[in-house]
Coordinates of C-alpha atoms in Angstrom, one line a residue:
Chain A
X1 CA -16.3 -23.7 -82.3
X2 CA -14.9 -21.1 -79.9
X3 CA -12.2 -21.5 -77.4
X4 CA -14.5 -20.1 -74.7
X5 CA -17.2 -22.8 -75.7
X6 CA -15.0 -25.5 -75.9
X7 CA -13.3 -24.9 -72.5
X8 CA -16.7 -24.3 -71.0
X9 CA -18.5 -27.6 -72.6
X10 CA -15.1 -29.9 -71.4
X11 CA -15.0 -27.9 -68.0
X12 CA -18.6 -28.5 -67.4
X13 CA -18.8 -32.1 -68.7
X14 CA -16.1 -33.0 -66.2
X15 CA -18.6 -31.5 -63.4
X16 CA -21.3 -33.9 -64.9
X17 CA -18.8 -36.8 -65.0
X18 CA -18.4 -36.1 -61.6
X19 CA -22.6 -35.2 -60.3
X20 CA -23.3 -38.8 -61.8
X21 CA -22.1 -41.2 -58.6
X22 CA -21.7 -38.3 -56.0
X23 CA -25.3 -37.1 -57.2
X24 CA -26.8 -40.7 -56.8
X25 CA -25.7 -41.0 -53.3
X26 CA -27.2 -37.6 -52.2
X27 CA -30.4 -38.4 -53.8
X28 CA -30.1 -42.3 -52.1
X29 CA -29.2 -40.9 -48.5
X30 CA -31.5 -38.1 -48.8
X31 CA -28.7 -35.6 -48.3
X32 CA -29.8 -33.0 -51.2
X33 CA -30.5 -30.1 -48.0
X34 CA -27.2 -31.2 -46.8
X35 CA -25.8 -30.2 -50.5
X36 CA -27.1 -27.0 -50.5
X37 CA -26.2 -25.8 -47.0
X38 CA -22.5 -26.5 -47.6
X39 CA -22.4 -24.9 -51.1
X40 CA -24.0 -21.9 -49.5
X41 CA -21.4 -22.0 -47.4
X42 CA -19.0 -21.5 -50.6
X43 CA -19.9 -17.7 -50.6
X44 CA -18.0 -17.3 -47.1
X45 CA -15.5 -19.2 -49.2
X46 CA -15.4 -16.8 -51.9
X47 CA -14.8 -13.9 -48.8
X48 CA -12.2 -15.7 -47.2
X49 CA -9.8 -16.4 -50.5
X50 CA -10.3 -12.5 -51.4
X51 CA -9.4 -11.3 -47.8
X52 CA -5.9 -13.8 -47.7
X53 CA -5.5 -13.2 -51.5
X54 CA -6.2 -16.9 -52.2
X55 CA -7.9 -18.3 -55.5
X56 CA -11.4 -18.5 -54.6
X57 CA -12.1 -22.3 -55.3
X58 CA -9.4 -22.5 -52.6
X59 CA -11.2 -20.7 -50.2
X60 CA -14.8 -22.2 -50.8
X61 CA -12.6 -25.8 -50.9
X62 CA -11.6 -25.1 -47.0
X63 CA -15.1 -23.7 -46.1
X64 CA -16.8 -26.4 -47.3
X65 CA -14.6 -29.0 -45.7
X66 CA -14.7 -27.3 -42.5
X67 CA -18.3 -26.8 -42.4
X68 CA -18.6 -30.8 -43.4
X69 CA -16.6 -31.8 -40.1
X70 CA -18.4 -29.2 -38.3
X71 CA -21.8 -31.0 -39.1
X72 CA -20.5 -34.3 -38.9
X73 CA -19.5 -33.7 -35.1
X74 CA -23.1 -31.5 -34.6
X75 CA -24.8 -34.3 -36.1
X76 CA -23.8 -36.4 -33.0
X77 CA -25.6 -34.3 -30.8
X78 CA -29.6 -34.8 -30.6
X79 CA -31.1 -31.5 -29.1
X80 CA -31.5 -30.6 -32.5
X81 CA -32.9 -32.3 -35.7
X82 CA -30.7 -32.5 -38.4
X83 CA -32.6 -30.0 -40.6
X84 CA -33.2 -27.8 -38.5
X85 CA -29.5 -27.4 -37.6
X86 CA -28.4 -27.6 -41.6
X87 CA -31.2 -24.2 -42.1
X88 CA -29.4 -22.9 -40.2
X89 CA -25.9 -23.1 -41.0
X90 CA -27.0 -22.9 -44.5
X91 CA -28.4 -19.3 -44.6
X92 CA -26.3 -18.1 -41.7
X93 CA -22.7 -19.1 -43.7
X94 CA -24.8 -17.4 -47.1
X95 CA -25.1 -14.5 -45.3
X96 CA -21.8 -14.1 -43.5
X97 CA -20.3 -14.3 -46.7
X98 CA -22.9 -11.8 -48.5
X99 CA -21.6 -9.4 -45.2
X100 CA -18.1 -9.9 -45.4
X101 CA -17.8 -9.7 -49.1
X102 CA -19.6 -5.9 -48.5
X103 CA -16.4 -4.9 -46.3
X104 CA -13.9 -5.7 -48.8
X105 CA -14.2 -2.4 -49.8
X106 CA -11.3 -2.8 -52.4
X107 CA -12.0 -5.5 -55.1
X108 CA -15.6 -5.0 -57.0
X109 CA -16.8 -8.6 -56.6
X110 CA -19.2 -9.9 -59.4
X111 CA -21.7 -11.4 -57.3
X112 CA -23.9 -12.7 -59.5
X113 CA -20.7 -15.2 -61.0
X114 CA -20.5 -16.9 -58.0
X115 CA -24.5 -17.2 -57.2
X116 CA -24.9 -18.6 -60.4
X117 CA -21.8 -19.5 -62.4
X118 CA -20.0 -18.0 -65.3
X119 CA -19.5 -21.3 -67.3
X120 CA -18.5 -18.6 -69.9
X121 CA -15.4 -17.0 -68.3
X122 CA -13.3 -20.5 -67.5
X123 CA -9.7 -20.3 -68.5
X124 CA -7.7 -23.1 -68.9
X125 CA -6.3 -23.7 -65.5
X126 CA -9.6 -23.9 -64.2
X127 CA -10.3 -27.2 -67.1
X128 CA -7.5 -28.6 -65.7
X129 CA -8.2 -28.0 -62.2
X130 CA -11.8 -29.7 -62.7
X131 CA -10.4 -32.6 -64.3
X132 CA -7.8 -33.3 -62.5
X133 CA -9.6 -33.1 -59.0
X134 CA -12.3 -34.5 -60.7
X135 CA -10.4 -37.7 -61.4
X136 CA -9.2 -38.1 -57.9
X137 CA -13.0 -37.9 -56.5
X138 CA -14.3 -40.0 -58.9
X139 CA -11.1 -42.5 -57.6
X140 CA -12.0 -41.9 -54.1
X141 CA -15.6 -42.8 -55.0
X142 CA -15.1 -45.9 -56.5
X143 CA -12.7 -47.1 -53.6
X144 CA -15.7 -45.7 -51.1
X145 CA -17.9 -47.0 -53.4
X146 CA -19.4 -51.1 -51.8
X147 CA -19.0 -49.7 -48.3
X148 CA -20.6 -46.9 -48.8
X149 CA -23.6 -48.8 -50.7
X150 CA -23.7 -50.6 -47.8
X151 CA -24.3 -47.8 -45.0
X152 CA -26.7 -46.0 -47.2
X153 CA -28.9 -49.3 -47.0
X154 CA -28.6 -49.9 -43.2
X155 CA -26.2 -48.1 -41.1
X156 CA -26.5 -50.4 -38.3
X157 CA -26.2 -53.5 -40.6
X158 CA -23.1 -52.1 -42.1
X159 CA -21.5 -51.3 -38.7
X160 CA -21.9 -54.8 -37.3
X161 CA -20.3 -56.0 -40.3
X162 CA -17.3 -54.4 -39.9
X163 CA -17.9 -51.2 -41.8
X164 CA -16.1 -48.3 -40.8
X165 CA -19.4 -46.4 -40.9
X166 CA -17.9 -43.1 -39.2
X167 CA -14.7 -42.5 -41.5
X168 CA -16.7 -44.0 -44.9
X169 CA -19.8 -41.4 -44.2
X170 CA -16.8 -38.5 -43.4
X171 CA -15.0 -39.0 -46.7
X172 CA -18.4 -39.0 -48.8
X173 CA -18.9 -35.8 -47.1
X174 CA -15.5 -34.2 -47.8
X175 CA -15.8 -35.5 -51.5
X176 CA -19.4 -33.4 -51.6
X177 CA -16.9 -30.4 -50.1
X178 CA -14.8 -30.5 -53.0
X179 CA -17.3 -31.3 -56.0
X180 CA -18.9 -27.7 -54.6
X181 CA -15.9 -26.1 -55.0
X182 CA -15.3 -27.5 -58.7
X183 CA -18.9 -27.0 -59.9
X184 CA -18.7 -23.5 -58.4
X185 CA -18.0 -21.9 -61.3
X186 CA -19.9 -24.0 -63.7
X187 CA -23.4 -23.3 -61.9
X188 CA -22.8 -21.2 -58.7
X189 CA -23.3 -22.3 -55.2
X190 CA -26.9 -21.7 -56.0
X191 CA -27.4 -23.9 -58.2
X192 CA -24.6 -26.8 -57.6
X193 CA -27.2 -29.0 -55.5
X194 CA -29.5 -28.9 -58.5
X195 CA -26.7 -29.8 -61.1
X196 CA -26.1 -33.1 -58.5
X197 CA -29.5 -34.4 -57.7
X198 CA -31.9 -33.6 -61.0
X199 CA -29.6 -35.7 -63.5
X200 CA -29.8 -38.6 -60.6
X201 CA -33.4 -38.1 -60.7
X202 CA -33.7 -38.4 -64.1
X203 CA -31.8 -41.7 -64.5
X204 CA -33.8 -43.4 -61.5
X205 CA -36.4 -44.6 -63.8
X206 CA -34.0 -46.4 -66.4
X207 CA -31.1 -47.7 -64.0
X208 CA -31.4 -51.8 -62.8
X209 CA -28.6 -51.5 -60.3
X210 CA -26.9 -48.6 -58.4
X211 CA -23.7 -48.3 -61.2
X212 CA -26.1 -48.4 -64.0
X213 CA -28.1 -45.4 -62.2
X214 CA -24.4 -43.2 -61.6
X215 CA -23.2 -43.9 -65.1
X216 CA -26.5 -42.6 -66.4
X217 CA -26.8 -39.8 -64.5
X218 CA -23.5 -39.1 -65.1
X219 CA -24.3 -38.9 -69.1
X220 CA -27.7 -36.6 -68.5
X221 CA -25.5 -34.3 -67.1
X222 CA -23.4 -34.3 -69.9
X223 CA -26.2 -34.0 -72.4
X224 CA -27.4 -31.2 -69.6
X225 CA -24.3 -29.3 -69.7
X226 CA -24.5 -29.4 -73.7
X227 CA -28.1 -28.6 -74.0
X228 CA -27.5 -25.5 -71.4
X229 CA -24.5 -24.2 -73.5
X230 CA -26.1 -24.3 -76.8
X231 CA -29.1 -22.7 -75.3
X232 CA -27.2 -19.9 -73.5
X233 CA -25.3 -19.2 -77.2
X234 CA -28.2 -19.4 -79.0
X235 CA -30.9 -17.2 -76.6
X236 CA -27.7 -15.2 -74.9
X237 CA -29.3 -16.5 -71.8
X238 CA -27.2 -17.0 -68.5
X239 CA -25.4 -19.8 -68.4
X240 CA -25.8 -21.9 -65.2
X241 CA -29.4 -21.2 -64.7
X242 CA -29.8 -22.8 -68.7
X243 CA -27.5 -25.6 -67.7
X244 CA -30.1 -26.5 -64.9
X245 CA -33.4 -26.0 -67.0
X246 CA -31.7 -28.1 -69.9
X247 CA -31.3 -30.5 -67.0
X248 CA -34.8 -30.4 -65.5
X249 CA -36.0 -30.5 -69.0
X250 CA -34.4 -34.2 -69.6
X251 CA -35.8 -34.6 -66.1
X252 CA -39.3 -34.5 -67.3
X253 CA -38.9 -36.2 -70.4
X254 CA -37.5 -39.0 -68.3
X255 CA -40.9 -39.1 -66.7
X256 CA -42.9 -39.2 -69.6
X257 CA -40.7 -41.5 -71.3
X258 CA -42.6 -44.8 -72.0
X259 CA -41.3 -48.2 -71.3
X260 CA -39.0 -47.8 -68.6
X261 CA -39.4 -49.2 -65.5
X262 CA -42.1 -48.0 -63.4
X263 CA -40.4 -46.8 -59.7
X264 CA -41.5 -49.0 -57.5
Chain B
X1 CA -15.1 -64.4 -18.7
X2 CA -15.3 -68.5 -18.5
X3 CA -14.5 -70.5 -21.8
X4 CA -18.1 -71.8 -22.8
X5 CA -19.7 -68.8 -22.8
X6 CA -20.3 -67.2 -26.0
X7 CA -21.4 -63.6 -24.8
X8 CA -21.3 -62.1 -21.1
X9 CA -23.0 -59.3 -20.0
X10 CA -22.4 -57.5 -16.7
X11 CA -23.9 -54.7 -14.6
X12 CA -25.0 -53.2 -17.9
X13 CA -26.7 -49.4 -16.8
X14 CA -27.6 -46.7 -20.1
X15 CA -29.6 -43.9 -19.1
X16 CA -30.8 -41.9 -22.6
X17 CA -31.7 -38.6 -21.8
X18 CA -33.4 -38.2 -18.4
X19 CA -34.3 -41.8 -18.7
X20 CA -32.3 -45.1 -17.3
X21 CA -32.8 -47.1 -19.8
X22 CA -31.0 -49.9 -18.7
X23 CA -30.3 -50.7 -15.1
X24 CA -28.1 -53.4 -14.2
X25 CA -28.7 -56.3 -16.6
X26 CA -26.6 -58.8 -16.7
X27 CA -27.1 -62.2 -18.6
X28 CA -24.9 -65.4 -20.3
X29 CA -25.2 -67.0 -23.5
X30 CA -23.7 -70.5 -24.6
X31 CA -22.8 -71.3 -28.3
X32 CA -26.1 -72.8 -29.5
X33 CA -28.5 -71.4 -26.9
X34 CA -31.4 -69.9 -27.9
X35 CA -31.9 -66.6 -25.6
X36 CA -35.2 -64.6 -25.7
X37 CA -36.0 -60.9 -24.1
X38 CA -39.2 -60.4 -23.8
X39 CA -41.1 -57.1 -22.7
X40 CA -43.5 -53.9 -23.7
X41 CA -42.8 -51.5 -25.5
X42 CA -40.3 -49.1 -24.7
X43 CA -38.7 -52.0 -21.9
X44 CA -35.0 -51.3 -23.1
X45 CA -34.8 -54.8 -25.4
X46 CA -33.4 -53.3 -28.5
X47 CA -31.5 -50.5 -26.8
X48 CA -30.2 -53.7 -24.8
X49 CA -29.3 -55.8 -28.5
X50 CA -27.7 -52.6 -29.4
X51 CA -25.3 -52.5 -26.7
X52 CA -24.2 -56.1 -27.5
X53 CA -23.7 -55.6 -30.9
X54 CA -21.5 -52.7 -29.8
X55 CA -23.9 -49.8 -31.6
X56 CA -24.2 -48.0 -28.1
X57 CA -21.5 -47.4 -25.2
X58 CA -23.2 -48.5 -21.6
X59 CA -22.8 -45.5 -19.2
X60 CA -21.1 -48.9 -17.1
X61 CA -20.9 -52.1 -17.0
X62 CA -19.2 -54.8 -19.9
X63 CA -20.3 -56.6 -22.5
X64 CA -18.0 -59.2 -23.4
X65 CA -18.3 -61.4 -26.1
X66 CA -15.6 -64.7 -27.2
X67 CA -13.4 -63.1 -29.5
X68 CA -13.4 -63.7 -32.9
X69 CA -17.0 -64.2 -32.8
X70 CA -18.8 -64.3 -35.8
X71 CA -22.4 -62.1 -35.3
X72 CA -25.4 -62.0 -37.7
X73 CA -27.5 -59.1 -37.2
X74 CA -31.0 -58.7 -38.8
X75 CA -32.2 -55.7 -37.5
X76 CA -35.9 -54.9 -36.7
X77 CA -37.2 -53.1 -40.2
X78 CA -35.0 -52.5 -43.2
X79 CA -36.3 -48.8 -44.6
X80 CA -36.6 -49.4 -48.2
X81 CA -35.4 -46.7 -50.3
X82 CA -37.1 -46.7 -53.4
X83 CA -35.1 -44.2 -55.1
X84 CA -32.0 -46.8 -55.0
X85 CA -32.1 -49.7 -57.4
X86 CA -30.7 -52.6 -55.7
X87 CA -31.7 -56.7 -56.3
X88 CA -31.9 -59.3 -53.7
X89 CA -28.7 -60.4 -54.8
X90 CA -26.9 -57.3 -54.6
X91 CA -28.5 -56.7 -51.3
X92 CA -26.7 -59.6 -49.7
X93 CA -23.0 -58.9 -51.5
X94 CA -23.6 -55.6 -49.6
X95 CA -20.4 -55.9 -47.3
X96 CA -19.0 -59.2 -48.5
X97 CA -18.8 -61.5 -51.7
X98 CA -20.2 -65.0 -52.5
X99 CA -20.8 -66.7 -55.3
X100 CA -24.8 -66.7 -56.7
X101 CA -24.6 -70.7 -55.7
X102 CA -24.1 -69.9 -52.3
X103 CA -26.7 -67.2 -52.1
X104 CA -29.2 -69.4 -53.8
X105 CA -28.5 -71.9 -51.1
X106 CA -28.4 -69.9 -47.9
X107 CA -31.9 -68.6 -49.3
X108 CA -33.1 -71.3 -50.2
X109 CA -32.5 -72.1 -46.2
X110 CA -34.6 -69.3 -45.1
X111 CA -37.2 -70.1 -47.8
X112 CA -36.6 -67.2 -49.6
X113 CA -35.0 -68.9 -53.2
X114 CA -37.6 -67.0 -55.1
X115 CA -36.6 -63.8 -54.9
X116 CA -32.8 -64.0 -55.6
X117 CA -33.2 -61.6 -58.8
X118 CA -36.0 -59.6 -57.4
X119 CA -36.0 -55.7 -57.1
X120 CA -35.5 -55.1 -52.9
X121 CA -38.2 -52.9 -53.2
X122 CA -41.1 -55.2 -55.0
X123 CA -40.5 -57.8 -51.6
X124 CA -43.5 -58.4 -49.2
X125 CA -43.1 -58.3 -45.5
X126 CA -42.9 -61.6 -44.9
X127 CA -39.7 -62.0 -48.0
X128 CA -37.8 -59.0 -46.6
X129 CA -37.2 -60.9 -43.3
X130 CA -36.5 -64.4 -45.0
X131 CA -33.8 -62.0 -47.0
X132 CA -32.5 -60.1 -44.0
X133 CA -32.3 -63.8 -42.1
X134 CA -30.2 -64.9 -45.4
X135 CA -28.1 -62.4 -45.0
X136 CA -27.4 -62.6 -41.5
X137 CA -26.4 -66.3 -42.3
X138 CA -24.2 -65.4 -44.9
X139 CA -21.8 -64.7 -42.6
X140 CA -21.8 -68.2 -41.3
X141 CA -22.6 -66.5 -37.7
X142 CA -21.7 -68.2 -34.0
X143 CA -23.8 -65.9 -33.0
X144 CA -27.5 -64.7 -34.3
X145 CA -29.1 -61.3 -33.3
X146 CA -32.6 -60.9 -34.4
X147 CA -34.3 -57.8 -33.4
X148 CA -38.3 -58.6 -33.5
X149 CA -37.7 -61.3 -36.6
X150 CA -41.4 -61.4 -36.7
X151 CA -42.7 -58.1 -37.2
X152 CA -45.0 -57.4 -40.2
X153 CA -46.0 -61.2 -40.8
X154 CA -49.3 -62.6 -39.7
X155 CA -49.6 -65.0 -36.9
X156 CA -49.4 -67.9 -39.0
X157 CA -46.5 -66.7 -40.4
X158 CA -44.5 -66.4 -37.1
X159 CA -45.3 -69.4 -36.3
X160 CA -43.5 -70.1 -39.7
X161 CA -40.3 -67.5 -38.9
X162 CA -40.2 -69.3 -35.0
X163 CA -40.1 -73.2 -36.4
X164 CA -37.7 -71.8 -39.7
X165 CA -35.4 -70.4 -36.7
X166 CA -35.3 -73.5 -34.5
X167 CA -34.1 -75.6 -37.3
X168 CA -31.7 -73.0 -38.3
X169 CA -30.1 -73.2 -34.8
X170 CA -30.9 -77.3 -34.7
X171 CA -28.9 -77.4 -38.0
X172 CA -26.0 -75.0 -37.6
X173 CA -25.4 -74.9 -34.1
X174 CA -25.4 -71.4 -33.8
X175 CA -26.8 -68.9 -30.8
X176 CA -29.7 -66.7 -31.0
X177 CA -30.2 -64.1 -29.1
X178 CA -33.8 -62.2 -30.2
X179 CA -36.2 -60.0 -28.7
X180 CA -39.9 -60.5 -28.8
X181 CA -42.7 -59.2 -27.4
X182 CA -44.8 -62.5 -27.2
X183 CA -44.1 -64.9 -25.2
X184 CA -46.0 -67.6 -25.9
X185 CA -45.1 -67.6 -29.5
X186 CA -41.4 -68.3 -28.6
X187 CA -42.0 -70.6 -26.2
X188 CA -41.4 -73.5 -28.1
X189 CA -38.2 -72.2 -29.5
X190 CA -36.2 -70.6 -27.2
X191 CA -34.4 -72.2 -24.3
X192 CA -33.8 -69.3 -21.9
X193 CA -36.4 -66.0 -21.2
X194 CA -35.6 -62.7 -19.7
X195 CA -38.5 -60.8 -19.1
X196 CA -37.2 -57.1 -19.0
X197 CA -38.8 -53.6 -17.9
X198 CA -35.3 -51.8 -17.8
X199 CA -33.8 -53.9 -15.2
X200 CA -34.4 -58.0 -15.4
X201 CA -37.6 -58.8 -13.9
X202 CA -37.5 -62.9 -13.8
X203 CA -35.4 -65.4 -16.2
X204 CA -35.4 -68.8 -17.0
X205 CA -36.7 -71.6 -19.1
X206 CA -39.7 -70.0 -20.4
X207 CA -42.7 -72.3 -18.7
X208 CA -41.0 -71.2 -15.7
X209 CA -40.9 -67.5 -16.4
X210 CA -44.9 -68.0 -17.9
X211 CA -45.9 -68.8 -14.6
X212 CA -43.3 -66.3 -13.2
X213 CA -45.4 -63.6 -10.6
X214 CA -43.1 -60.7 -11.8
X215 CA -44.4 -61.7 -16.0
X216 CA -47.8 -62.4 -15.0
X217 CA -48.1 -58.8 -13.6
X218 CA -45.6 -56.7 -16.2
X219 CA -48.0 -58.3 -18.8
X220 CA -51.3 -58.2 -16.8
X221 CA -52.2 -62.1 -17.8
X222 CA -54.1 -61.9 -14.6
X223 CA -55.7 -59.3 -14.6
X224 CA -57.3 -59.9 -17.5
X225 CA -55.6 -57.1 -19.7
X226 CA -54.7 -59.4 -22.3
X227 CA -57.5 -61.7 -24.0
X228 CA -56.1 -64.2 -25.8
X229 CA -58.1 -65.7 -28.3
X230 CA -57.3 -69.1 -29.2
X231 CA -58.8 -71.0 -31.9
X232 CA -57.1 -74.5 -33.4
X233 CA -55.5 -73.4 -36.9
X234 CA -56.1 -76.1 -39.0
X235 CA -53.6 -75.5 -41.7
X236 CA -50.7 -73.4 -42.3
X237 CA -49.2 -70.4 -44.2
X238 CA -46.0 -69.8 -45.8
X239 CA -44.4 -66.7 -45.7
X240 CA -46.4 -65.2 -48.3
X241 CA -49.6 -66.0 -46.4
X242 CA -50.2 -69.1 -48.9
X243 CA -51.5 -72.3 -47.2
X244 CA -48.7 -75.0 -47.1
X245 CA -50.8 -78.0 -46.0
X246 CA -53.9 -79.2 -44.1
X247 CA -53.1 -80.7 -40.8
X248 CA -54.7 -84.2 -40.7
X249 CA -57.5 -83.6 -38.0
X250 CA -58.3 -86.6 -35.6

């Protein structure tokens, strides 16, 4: 096998590792608009690192964190729905960056690698860099993990029983922030949210208890990101958008599979 | 705040939006009273339960409760998200481990031993509360806040949930704070009413605040707004609706 295929399947497998819990949760709290406004956001991100000279997963890491804060303290507020206010920030921050990347006159930006990844093009550093964040998200979610669970079933229930609702629902959201700006290059910011929720989707049918469900997802994803690669070698295809049809492909066939347990 | 009270609540005012909400309420709870608010729709009883459990800051006023006080919460619906896969079970380990004999038993209290493996999701109206009560009495509560226990059972069935709470508090000695909006139904088993539209209207044992002028009027009993239809029930229901036993008629 080549080295460019190898780093991308291990780069991208550790984003599927990673999509399986994280990716539960959004699809459990409903959060999957929430996903997708603040990996929009990454494009800013992408702006900001090439104006200060900084890596561009750097820059999209601090966007997204900041814009998570932002709409945890404007999700306190109750002039305006929740929706409503993630539209938009969503295509405002898509378009900001879309603007400011047209002023950097200087650097020829490949626009299309970041809307929809270039699983192709990972080097090394970047393998590391997915693993080794990814291991201290997927830490962070298993010590976040029962309280969590807990405020995603009844955030009042949780509170009363001593659940530090606030700071619990905050970290989830910064661990979202820095899945995005891992998976950016994998998928692009277009297509992270889908790379989260689909292979949660697709495990709902087979999963008895909320781990089960992560672990599978976390594995469809895998077998997503595999599917995808192979495709994209074999059709020359792009990469992230076959990575996501590979994925919504297991989706269906999880569907039509027999014998699993009907969603009740 | 004296020694045997249990919760104190003073000068309470909320205003949510353009609307006060809450206008100085204040009320007193003993360990192992039973205290019920009653009012329509809309009368500030949750938003009042909410401030006690701490959920919501009063604009002024204090809510004080004994400290150290255990509280068990069953809130008034539990949305159930059918996308999550989640047993009875794990439901009550949510935010705090017990051993599967002790959940069998504290469900077995609320009637509910049934369902221990069953998916959240695949419970009926009347199971969900029997869980949610389990749960709250997981904690081994001083204190128990039900928010409209009742809601989505039949009549019978309240009945059921009113007579399952009196025993609860008869045999654990624990307080109960609840809202309702039926008076009658509580009746026989709370000691203390407050009949609320924002601010207190009346309080008291609750054949006193039946015959209260301030109730009558809030709930039009003499106007004849409300028809009550009473017919004598001659058997009763579990919580699934099933009938327990014939009552032996004269």
């Amino acid at each position: 096998m080549d080295d460019f295929l190898l780093r991308a399947l291990i780069g991208g497998m550790g984003v599927a590792v990673l999509s399986g819990p994280l990716g539960s949760f959004i699809v459990w709290r409903r959060m999957a608009y929430f996903g997708d406004s603040l990996a929009h956001s990454g494009l800013m991100g992408v702006a900001l690192g090439l104006l200060l000279g900084l890596d561009a997963g750097l820059g999209v890491l601090i966007v997204c964190v900041v814009l998570a804060l932002v709409l945890v303290l404007l999700q306190r507020q109750r002039q305006l729905a929740t929706d409503t206010l993630l539209g938009i920030l969503s295509h405002t921050t898509l378009s900001l960056g879309l603007v400011a990347l047209a002023f950097i006159e200087t650097v020829r930006v490949d626009l299309v690698s970041y809307l929809f990844g270039d699983i192709l093009s990972i080097t090394t550093t970047e393998v590391y860099w997915i693993w080794g964040g990814g291991l201290l998200v997927l830490a962070l979610m298993v010590w976040l993990w029962r309280p969590l669970l807990a405020l995603t079933v009844h955030e009042d229930m949780a509170r009363v029983e001593g659940v530090p609702v606030f700071w619990v629902r905050l970290g989830f959201m910064l661990l979202i922030a820095v899945v995005i700006a891992l998976a950016m290059k994998i998928v692009g910011i277009l297509l992270i949210t889908s790379l989260l929720i689909i292979p949660a989707a697709a495990a709902r049918r087979f999963a008895r208890n909320p781990e089960e469900m992560a672990l599978l997802a976390s594995g469809l994803g895998c077998c997503a990101v595999a599917l995808g690669l192979w495709g994209s070698v074999q059709w020359d295809t792009p990469s992230g958008p076959s990575v996501v049809v590979a994925a919504a492909a297991l989706f269906m066939l999880s569907l039509a599979w027999p014998g699993a347990s009907r969603p009740r | 705040m004296s020694r045997e009270l249990l919760l104190a609540v003073d000068q309470v005012n909320l205003t949510l939006g353009r609307h006060q909400v809450l206008q100085d309420v204040s009320l007193q709870l003993k360990p192992s009273e039973v205290l019920t608010l009653i009012g329509l729709n809309g009368s500030g009883k949750t938003t009042l339960l909410r401030v006690i459990l701490g959920l919501l800051l009063p604009d002024s006023g204090q809510v004080r409760l004994r400290p150290g006080t255990r509280i068990g919460y069953m809130p008034q619906k539990l949305p159930v998200e059918e996308t999550l896969p989640l047993s009875v079970a794990r439901f009550l380990t949510l935010s705090q481990r017990a051993p599967r004999e002790r959940l069998r038993q504290v469900l077995a209290e609320t009637g509910g031993a049934a369902v221990l493996d069953s998916p959240l999701a695949a419970l009926s109206g009347g199971e969900l509360q029997r869980v949610l009560l389990a749960k709250a009495l997981l904690r081994e509560p001083e204190l128990l806040v039900l928010d409209e226990p009742v809601q989505s059972v039949d009549v019978a069935g309240q009945f059921e949930l009113y007579d399952l709470l009196g025993r609860i508090r008869q045999r654990r000695g624990c307080a109960i704070l609840m809202v309702s909006h039926d008076l009658h139904l509580v009746m026989p088993t709370t000691d203390w009413v407050i009949c609320m539209n924002q601010h207190i209207c009346c309080a008291g044992p609750p054949e006193l605040v039946s015959q209260h002028p301030a109730y009558r009027q809030l709930f039009g009993v003499d106007r004849g707004r409300v028809a009550v239809y009473r017919h004598h029930h001659d058997h009763k229901h579990d919580a699934h609706g099933h009938i327990i036993e014939p009552e032996v008629r004269p």
